[in-house]
């Protein structure tokens, strides 16, 4: 049996990466991307959002994409949901993980899901209750995603207490994992450590924590290292650095999966991911997505041959 990787990476290009694009990526290309990402050894994929097609047209085909994705038994297939209805659809699709999003910023939460944080927590409790009546083997893992945890394009600085309060709300409502999302990419290494510490203080050391980083100001990898220093071993990332929130103007792409994998492996931390295979996803993306959206240091620099086998 393959050993458990030191660092768990969830690939989010299929969701965060596609939600902000102005082109519709055809369903078969989305499925091919998922296949390529799984083939590269990625253990978890955020494969789309169960939102109204009117809100994010890119996910009009999410039922078909998920029906394909969940056939992969070697990877956890997850979906973002903004409300109870989204969770019902995700459960019906047979996903293995549900990411329920609430922003630490009240203004961003209102813009994103048209509800207050408290109303959104009520929705989360209803989702928890609906999951708890499912047989354990059919019960998706429920992650509470805290958007704008490190800053907000509308409110600016977000108080540590606001993140802590929301984390505690999620924990008290029975979340399985908490994701701390730098939705707009204003985080700095010091802030990452502070927010992780505050969150741990609120929810206890046993709660799994995950970091979701954007590279808006070029600090994505530095923030990932700060997360590692703070004990985080679960990260979201997107191939070719895709990503951005339609309700967070100014957000740039996610931390680039290829770059993150290379860095981690060079640091001696295994990811279980075959970097050469992962790099090939660029070819599928490039058929449908304009070059300006595709970033990544490794793609620009290439991997020096001497380092390739080590990575
Ligand atoms: N999937 C499909 N349809 C949904 C839905 C979902 N998850 N949630 C609501 N709807 C439908 C309702 O059934 C209703 O349909 P009807 O008009 O035919 O009756 C309609 O959408 C409006 O429902 P309502 O509950 O009033 O939603 P809203 O207009 O207040 O919008 C959200 C709330 C949460 C659905 C919307 O703001 C949203 O999707 N936000 C997420 C945005 C996003 O993806 N952000 C990036 C990721 S963080
Ligand atoms: Zn994001």
CSV table of C-alpha atoms and ligand atoms in Angstrom, one decimal:
chain,number,residue,atom,x,y,z
A,1,UNK,CA,0.0,0.0,0.0
A,2,UNK,CA,1.2,3.5,-0.8
A,3,UNK,CA,2.2,5.4,2.2
A,4,UNK,CA,0.1,8.4,3.3
A,5,UNK,CA,1.7,11.6,1.9
A,6,UNK,CA,3.2,14.0,4.4
A,7,UNK,CA,1.1,16.8,2.9
A,8,UNK,CA,-2.4,16.4,1.6
A,9,UNK,CA,-3.3,18.6,-1.4
A,10,UNK,CA,-6.8,19.3,-2.7
A,11,UNK,CA,-6.9,20.5,-6.3
A,12,UNK,CA,-9.3,23.4,-6.7
A,13,UNK,CA,-8.8,24.5,-10.3
A,14,UNK,CA,-12.1,22.7,-11.3
A,15,UNK,CA,-14.0,25.0,-8.9
A,16,UNK,CA,-12.2,28.1,-7.8
A,17,UNK,CA,-10.3,28.1,-11.1
A,18,UNK,CA,-13.3,27.9,-13.4
A,19,UNK,CA,-15.8,30.0,-11.5
A,20,UNK,CA,-14.4,33.3,-12.5
A,21,UNK,CA,-13.7,32.6,-16.2
A,22,UNK,CA,-15.7,34.2,-18.9
A,23,UNK,CA,-15.5,31.2,-21.2
A,24,UNK,CA,-17.5,28.0,-20.6
A,25,UNK,CA,-15.2,25.0,-20.4
A,26,UNK,CA,-17.0,22.1,-22.2
A,27,UNK,CA,-18.1,19.3,-20.0
A,28,UNK,CA,-15.9,16.7,-21.6
A,29,UNK,CA,-12.8,18.9,-21.1
A,30,UNK,CA,-13.8,19.3,-17.4
A,31,UNK,CA,-14.0,15.5,-17.1
A,32,UNK,CA,-10.7,15.0,-18.9
A,33,UNK,CA,-9.1,17.5,-16.5
A,34,UNK,CA,-10.4,15.6,-13.5
A,35,UNK,CA,-9.1,12.3,-15.0
A,36,UNK,CA,-5.7,13.9,-15.5
A,37,UNK,CA,-5.5,15.3,-12.0
A,38,UNK,CA,-6.5,11.9,-10.5
A,39,UNK,CA,-4.0,10.2,-12.7
A,40,UNK,CA,-1.3,12.5,-11.3
A,41,UNK,CA,-2.0,11.1,-7.8
A,42,UNK,CA,-3.9,14.0,-6.3
A,43,UNK,CA,-6.0,12.7,-3.4
A,44,UNK,CA,-8.8,15.2,-3.3
A,45,UNK,CA,-10.5,17.4,-5.9
A,46,UNK,CA,-12.9,20.2,-5.4
A,47,UNK,CA,-14.7,19.4,-8.7
A,48,UNK,CA,-17.3,22.2,-8.8
A,49,UNK,CA,-20.0,24.2,-7.1
A,50,UNK,CA,-23.7,23.4,-6.6
A,51,UNK,CA,-24.9,26.9,-7.2
A,52,UNK,CA,-27.7,28.2,-9.4
A,53,UNK,CA,-26.5,28.3,-13.0
A,54,UNK,CA,-27.7,31.9,-13.1
A,55,UNK,CA,-25.2,32.8,-10.4
A,56,UNK,CA,-22.2,30.9,-11.9
A,57,UNK,CA,-23.0,29.7,-15.5
A,58,UNK,CA,-19.7,27.7,-15.5
A,59,UNK,CA,-21.4,25.2,-13.2
A,60,UNK,CA,-24.5,24.6,-15.3
A,61,UNK,CA,-23.1,21.2,-16.1
A,62,UNK,CA,-22.0,20.4,-12.5
A,63,UNK,CA,-24.3,17.3,-12.2
A,64,UNK,CA,-22.8,15.7,-15.3
A,65,UNK,CA,-19.2,16.6,-14.2
A,66,UNK,CA,-19.8,15.1,-10.7
A,67,UNK,CA,-21.4,12.0,-12.1
A,68,UNK,CA,-18.2,11.4,-14.0
A,69,UNK,CA,-15.9,12.5,-11.2
A,70,UNK,CA,-17.3,10.3,-8.5
A,71,UNK,CA,-16.5,7.2,-10.5
A,72,UNK,CA,-12.9,7.7,-9.4
A,73,UNK,CA,-12.6,5.7,-6.3
A,74,UNK,CA,-9.0,6.6,-5.6
A,75,UNK,CA,-9.6,10.3,-4.8
A,76,UNK,CA,-12.1,12.2,-2.7
A,77,UNK,CA,-14.4,14.2,-4.9
A,78,UNK,CA,-15.7,17.3,-3.2
A,79,UNK,CA,-18.0,20.2,-4.0
A,80,UNK,CA,-18.5,23.7,-2.8
A,81,UNK,CA,-22.0,24.5,-1.6
A,82,UNK,CA,-23.4,27.9,-0.5
A,83,UNK,CA,-26.7,26.7,1.1
A,84,UNK,CA,-28.9,23.7,2.0
A,85,UNK,CA,-30.2,23.2,-1.5
A,86,UNK,CA,-26.6,23.0,-2.8
A,87,UNK,CA,-25.8,20.4,-0.1
A,88,UNK,CA,-28.9,18.3,-1.1
A,89,UNK,CA,-27.6,18.3,-4.7
A,90,UNK,CA,-24.1,17.4,-3.6
A,91,UNK,CA,-25.4,14.5,-1.5
A,92,UNK,CA,-27.5,13.3,-4.4
A,93,UNK,CA,-24.4,13.4,-6.6
A,94,UNK,CA,-22.6,11.1,-4.2
A,95,UNK,CA,-19.7,13.4,-3.4
A,96,UNK,CA,-17.2,12.5,-0.7
A,97,UNK,CA,-16.7,16.0,0.7
A,98,UNK,CA,-18.9,19.1,1.0
A,99,UNK,CA,-17.3,22.5,1.4
A,100,UNK,CA,-19.8,24.9,3.0
A,101,UNK,CA,-18.7,28.4,2.7
A,102,UNK,CA,-19.2,31.3,5.1
A,103,UNK,CA,-17.1,34.5,5.0
A,104,UNK,CA,-15.5,36.0,8.1
A,105,UNK,CA,-16.4,39.4,6.5
A,106,UNK,CA,-20.1,40.1,6.9
A,107,UNK,CA,-20.0,42.3,3.7
A,108,UNK,CA,-18.3,39.6,1.6
A,109,UNK,CA,-20.8,37.0,3.0
A,110,UNK,CA,-23.7,39.2,2.0
A,111,UNK,CA,-22.2,39.8,-1.5
A,112,UNK,CA,-21.4,36.1,-2.0
A,113,UNK,CA,-24.4,34.3,-0.6
A,114,UNK,CA,-26.9,37.0,0.2
A,115,UNK,CA,-27.2,36.0,3.8
A,116,UNK,CA,-25.8,37.2,7.1
A,117,UNK,CA,-23.1,35.1,8.8
A,118,UNK,CA,-25.7,34.0,11.4
A,119,UNK,CA,-28.2,33.0,8.7
A,120,UNK,CA,-25.5,31.1,7.0
A,121,UNK,CA,-24.5,29.2,10.1
A,122,UNK,CA,-28.2,28.2,10.4
A,123,UNK,CA,-27.9,26.8,6.9
A,124,UNK,CA,-24.8,24.9,7.9
A,125,UNK,CA,-26.5,23.3,10.9
A,126,UNK,CA,-29.3,22.1,8.7
A,127,UNK,CA,-26.7,20.5,6.4
A,128,UNK,CA,-25.0,18.8,9.4
A,129,UNK,CA,-28.4,17.4,10.5
A,130,UNK,CA,-29.2,16.1,6.9
A,131,UNK,CA,-25.8,14.4,6.8
A,132,UNK,CA,-26.1,12.8,10.2
A,133,UNK,CA,-29.1,10.7,9.2
A,134,UNK,CA,-27.2,9.2,6.2
A,135,UNK,CA,-25.5,5.8,6.7
A,136,UNK,CA,-21.9,6.5,7.7
A,137,UNK,CA,-20.4,5.0,4.6
A,138,UNK,CA,-22.5,7.4,2.4
A,139,UNK,CA,-21.8,10.5,4.6
A,140,UNK,CA,-19.6,13.1,2.9
A,141,UNK,CA,-17.0,14.8,5.1
A,142,UNK,CA,-18.2,18.3,5.9
A,143,UNK,CA,-15.7,21.1,5.8
A,144,UNK,CA,-16.5,24.6,6.9
A,145,UNK,CA,-14.7,27.0,4.6
A,146,UNK,CA,-14.0,30.4,6.2
A,147,UNK,CA,-13.7,32.8,3.3
A,148,UNK,CA,-11.8,36.2,3.6
A,149,UNK,CA,-10.1,34.8,6.8
A,150,UNK,CA,-7.0,36.9,6.0
A,151,UNK,CA,-8.5,40.1,4.6
A,152,UNK,CA,-11.4,41.2,2.4
A,153,UNK,CA,-11.5,43.3,-0.7
A,154,UNK,CA,-14.6,45.1,0.7
A,155,UNK,CA,-13.8,45.5,4.4
A,156,UNK,CA,-10.1,45.4,4.3
A,157,UNK,CA,-8.6,44.0,7.5
A,158,UNK,CA,-10.6,41.2,9.1
A,159,UNK,CA,-10.3,40.9,12.9
A,160,UNK,CA,-8.8,37.7,14.3
A,161,UNK,CA,-11.8,37.6,16.6
A,162,UNK,CA,-14.2,37.4,13.6
A,163,UNK,CA,-12.4,34.4,12.3
A,164,UNK,CA,-12.2,32.8,15.7
A,165,UNK,CA,-15.9,33.3,16.3
A,166,UNK,CA,-16.8,31.7,13.0
A,167,UNK,CA,-14.5,28.8,13.5
A,168,UNK,CA,-16.0,28.2,16.9
A,169,UNK,CA,-19.5,28.4,15.3
A,170,UNK,CA,-18.5,25.8,12.8
A,171,UNK,CA,-17.0,23.6,15.5
A,172,UNK,CA,-20.0,23.8,17.8
A,173,UNK,CA,-22.2,22.9,14.8
A,174,UNK,CA,-20.2,19.7,14.2
A,175,UNK,CA,-17.9,20.5,11.3
A,176,UNK,CA,-15.4,17.7,10.4
A,177,UNK,CA,-12.7,20.1,9.2
A,178,UNK,CA,-12.1,23.9,8.9
A,179,UNK,CA,-10.6,25.6,5.9
A,180,UNK,CA,-9.0,29.0,6.3
A,181,UNK,CA,-9.3,30.7,3.0
A,182,UNK,CA,-7.3,33.7,1.9
A,183,UNK,CA,-9.9,34.4,-0.7
A,184,UNK,CA,-8.4,37.6,-1.9
A,185,UNK,CA,-4.7,36.9,-1.2
A,186,UNK,CA,-3.9,39.6,1.3
A,187,UNK,CA,-2.3,37.2,3.7
A,188,UNK,CA,1.3,37.5,4.9
A,189,UNK,CA,3.3,34.8,6.7
A,190,UNK,CA,2.9,36.4,10.1
A,191,UNK,CA,-0.9,36.7,9.6
A,192,UNK,CA,-1.1,33.1,8.5
A,193,UNK,CA,0.5,32.0,11.8
A,194,UNK,CA,-1.6,34.3,13.9
A,195,UNK,CA,-4.9,33.2,12.4
A,196,UNK,CA,-4.0,29.5,12.6
A,197,UNK,CA,-3.1,30.0,16.2
A,198,UNK,CA,-6.3,31.9,17.0
A,199,UNK,CA,-8.4,29.2,15.2
A,200,UNK,CA,-6.7,26.4,17.0
A,201,UNK,CA,-7.3,28.2,20.3
A,202,UNK,CA,-11.0,28.3,19.5
A,203,UNK,CA,-11.5,24.8,18.1
A,204,UNK,CA,-8.9,22.7,19.8
A,205,UNK,CA,-5.8,20.9,18.5
A,206,UNK,CA,-7.7,17.9,17.2
A,207,UNK,CA,-9.8,19.8,14.5
A,208,UNK,CA,-8.2,19.3,11.1
A,209,UNK,CA,-7.3,22.6,9.5
A,210,UNK,CA,-6.7,23.4,5.9
A,211,UNK,CA,-5.2,26.5,4.2
A,212,UNK,CA,-6.6,27.9,0.9
A,213,UNK,CA,-4.2,30.5,-0.5
A,214,UNK,CA,-4.3,32.9,-3.3
A,215,UNK,CA,-1.2,34.5,-4.8
A,216,UNK,CA,-2.5,38.0,-5.4
A,217,UNK,CA,0.5,39.8,-3.8
A,218,UNK,CA,3.0,37.1,-4.6
A,219,UNK,CA,3.1,35.6,-1.1
A,220,UNK,CA,1.3,32.3,-1.9
A,221,UNK,CA,4.3,30.0,-1.4
A,222,UNK,CA,5.7,32.0,1.6
A,223,UNK,CA,2.3,31.7,3.2
A,224,UNK,CA,2.2,28.0,2.6
A,225,UNK,CA,5.6,27.7,4.4
A,226,UNK,CA,4.2,29.8,7.2
A,227,UNK,CA,1.3,27.3,7.3
A,228,UNK,CA,3.7,24.4,7.5
A,229,UNK,CA,5.6,26.0,10.3
A,230,UNK,CA,2.2,26.4,12.1
A,231,UNK,CA,1.6,22.7,11.7
A,232,UNK,CA,-0.8,22.7,8.7
A,233,UNK,CA,-0.5,19.7,6.5
A,234,UNK,CA,-3.6,20.2,4.3
A,235,UNK,CA,-3.6,22.7,1.4
A,236,UNK,CA,-5.8,23.7,-1.5
A,237,UNK,CA,-4.0,24.7,-4.7
A,238,UNK,CA,-4.9,25.0,-8.4
A,239,UNK,CA,-3.0,23.8,-11.4
A,240,UNK,CA,-1.7,26.6,-13.6
A,241,UNK,CA,-2.6,29.0,-10.8
A,242,UNK,CA,-6.2,29.3,-11.9
A,243,UNK,CA,-8.6,30.9,-9.4
A,244,UNK,CA,-10.6,33.9,-8.3
A,245,UNK,CA,-13.8,34.8,-6.6
A,246,UNK,CA,-16.5,36.6,-8.6
A,247,UNK,CA,-17.5,38.4,-5.4
A,248,UNK,CA,-14.0,39.4,-4.4
A,249,UNK,CA,-12.7,41.9,-7.0
A,250,UNK,CA,-9.0,41.9,-7.3
A,251,UNK,CA,-8.4,38.4,-6.2
A,252,UNK,CA,-5.7,36.6,-8.2
A,253,UNK,CA,-5.3,32.9,-8.8
A,254,UNK,CA,-4.7,30.2,-6.2
A,255,UNK,CA,-1.2,29.1,-5.2
A,256,UNK,CA,0.0,27.0,-8.1
A,257,UNK,CA,-0.3,23.3,-7.4
A,258,UNK,CA,2.8,22.4,-9.6
A,259,UNK,CA,5.0,25.0,-7.7
A,260,UNK,CA,3.7,23.9,-4.3
A,261,UNK,CA,4.3,20.2,-5.0
A,262,UNK,CA,7.8,21.0,-6.3
A,263,UNK,CA,8.6,23.1,-3.2
A,264,UNK,CA,7.2,20.5,-0.8
A,265,UNK,CA,9.0,17.6,-2.3
A,266,UNK,CA,12.3,19.6,-2.3
A,267,UNK,CA,11.7,20.2,1.3
A,268,UNK,CA,11.5,16.5,1.9
A,269,UNK,CA,7.7,16.4,2.3
A,270,UNK,CA,5.9,13.8,0.2
A,271,UNK,CA,2.7,14.8,-1.6
A,272,UNK,CA,1.9,11.5,-3.5
A,273,UNK,CA,1.7,13.5,-6.7
A,274,UNK,CA,3.6,12.8,-9.9
A,275,UNK,CA,4.8,16.3,-11.0
A,276,UNK,CA,5.4,15.5,-14.6
A,277,UNK,CA,1.9,14.2,-15.0
A,278,UNK,CA,0.5,17.2,-13.2
A,279,UNK,CA,2.3,19.6,-15.5
A,280,UNK,CA,0.5,17.9,-18.5
A,281,UNK,CA,-2.8,19.3,-17.3
A,282,UNK,CA,-1.6,22.6,-18.8
A,283,UNK,CA,-2.2,21.1,-22.3
A,284,UNK,CA,-5.8,20.5,-21.6
A,285,UNK,CA,-6.3,23.9,-20.0
A,286,UNK,CA,-4.6,25.7,-22.9
A,287,UNK,CA,-7.1,24.3,-25.4
A,288,UNK,CA,-9.9,26.2,-23.7
A,289,UNK,CA,-8.5,29.0,-21.5
A,290,UNK,CA,-6.6,32.1,-22.5
A,291,UNK,CA,-2.9,32.1,-21.8
A,292,UNK,CA,-3.2,35.2,-19.5
A,293,UNK,CA,-5.0,33.0,-17.0
A,294,UNK,CA,-2.4,30.3,-16.9
A,295,UNK,CA,0.5,31.0,-14.6
A,296,UNK,CA,3.1,29.1,-12.7
A,297,UNK,CA,6.8,29.4,-12.0
A,298,UNK,CA,7.7,25.9,-13.0
A,299,UNK,CA,5.8,26.2,-16.3
A,300,UNK,CA,7.8,29.3,-17.1
A,301,UNK,CA,11.2,28.0,-15.9
A,302,UNK,CA,10.9,24.3,-16.6
A,303,UNK,CA,12.1,21.7,-14.1
A,304,UNK,CA,15.9,21.4,-14.2
A,305,UNK,CA,16.7,17.8,-15.2
A,306,UNK,CA,19.0,17.3,-12.2
A,307,UNK,CA,16.2,18.1,-9.8
A,308,UNK,CA,13.4,16.3,-11.6
A,309,UNK,CA,14.0,12.8,-10.2
A,310,UNK,CA,14.3,14.2,-6.7
A,311,UNK,CA,10.9,16.0,-6.9
B,1,LIG,N1,-28.5,25.2,-6.6
B,1,LIG,C1,-29.5,25.4,-7.5
B,1,LIG,N2,-30.5,26.3,-7.4
B,1,LIG,C2,-30.6,27.0,-6.2
B,1,LIG,C3,-29.6,26.8,-5.2
B,1,LIG,C4,-28.5,25.9,-5.4
B,1,LIG,N3,-27.6,25.7,-4.5
B,1,LIG,N4,-29.9,27.6,-4.2
B,1,LIG,C5,-31.0,28.3,-4.5
B,1,LIG,N5,-31.4,27.9,-5.8
B,1,LIG,C6,-32.6,28.4,-6.5
B,1,LIG,C7,-33.8,28.4,-5.7
B,1,LIG,O1,-34.5,27.2,-5.7
B,1,LIG,C8,-34.6,29.5,-6.3
B,1,LIG,O2,-35.2,29.0,-7.5
B,1,LIG,P1,-36.6,29.6,-8.1
B,1,LIG,O3,-36.3,31.0,-8.4
B,1,LIG,O4,-36.8,28.8,-9.3
B,1,LIG,O5,-37.5,29.3,-7.0
B,1,LIG,C9,-33.5,30.5,-6.7
B,1,LIG,O6,-32.3,29.7,-6.8
B,1,LIG,C10,-33.3,31.6,-5.7
B,1,LIG,O7,-33.1,31.0,-4.4
B,1,LIG,P2,-32.7,31.8,-3.1
B,1,LIG,O8,-32.6,30.9,-1.9
B,1,LIG,O9,-33.6,33.0,-2.9
B,1,LIG,O10,-31.2,32.2,-3.5
B,1,LIG,P3,-30.6,33.7,-3.6
B,1,LIG,O11,-31.0,34.4,-4.8
B,1,LIG,O12,-30.8,34.4,-2.3
B,1,LIG,O13,-29.0,33.3,-3.8
B,1,LIG,C11,-27.3,31.8,-3.3
B,1,LIG,C12,-28.3,32.7,-2.7
B,1,LIG,C13,-26.5,31.3,-2.1
B,1,LIG,C14,-27.9,30.6,-4.0
B,1,LIG,C15,-26.3,32.5,-4.3
B,1,LIG,O14,-26.0,33.8,-3.7
B,1,LIG,C16,-25.1,31.8,-4.6
B,1,LIG,O15,-25.1,30.8,-5.3
B,1,LIG,N6,-23.9,32.2,-4.1
B,1,LIG,C17,-22.6,31.5,-4.3
B,1,LIG,C18,-21.7,32.3,-5.2
B,1,LIG,C19,-20.4,31.6,-5.4
B,1,LIG,O16,-20.3,30.6,-6.0
B,1,LIG,N7,-19.3,32.2,-4.9
B,1,LIG,C20,-18.0,31.7,-5.2
B,1,LIG,C21,-17.6,30.6,-4.3
B,1,LIG,S1,-17.1,31.1,-2.7
B,2,LIG,ZN1,-10.3,30.8,-3.6
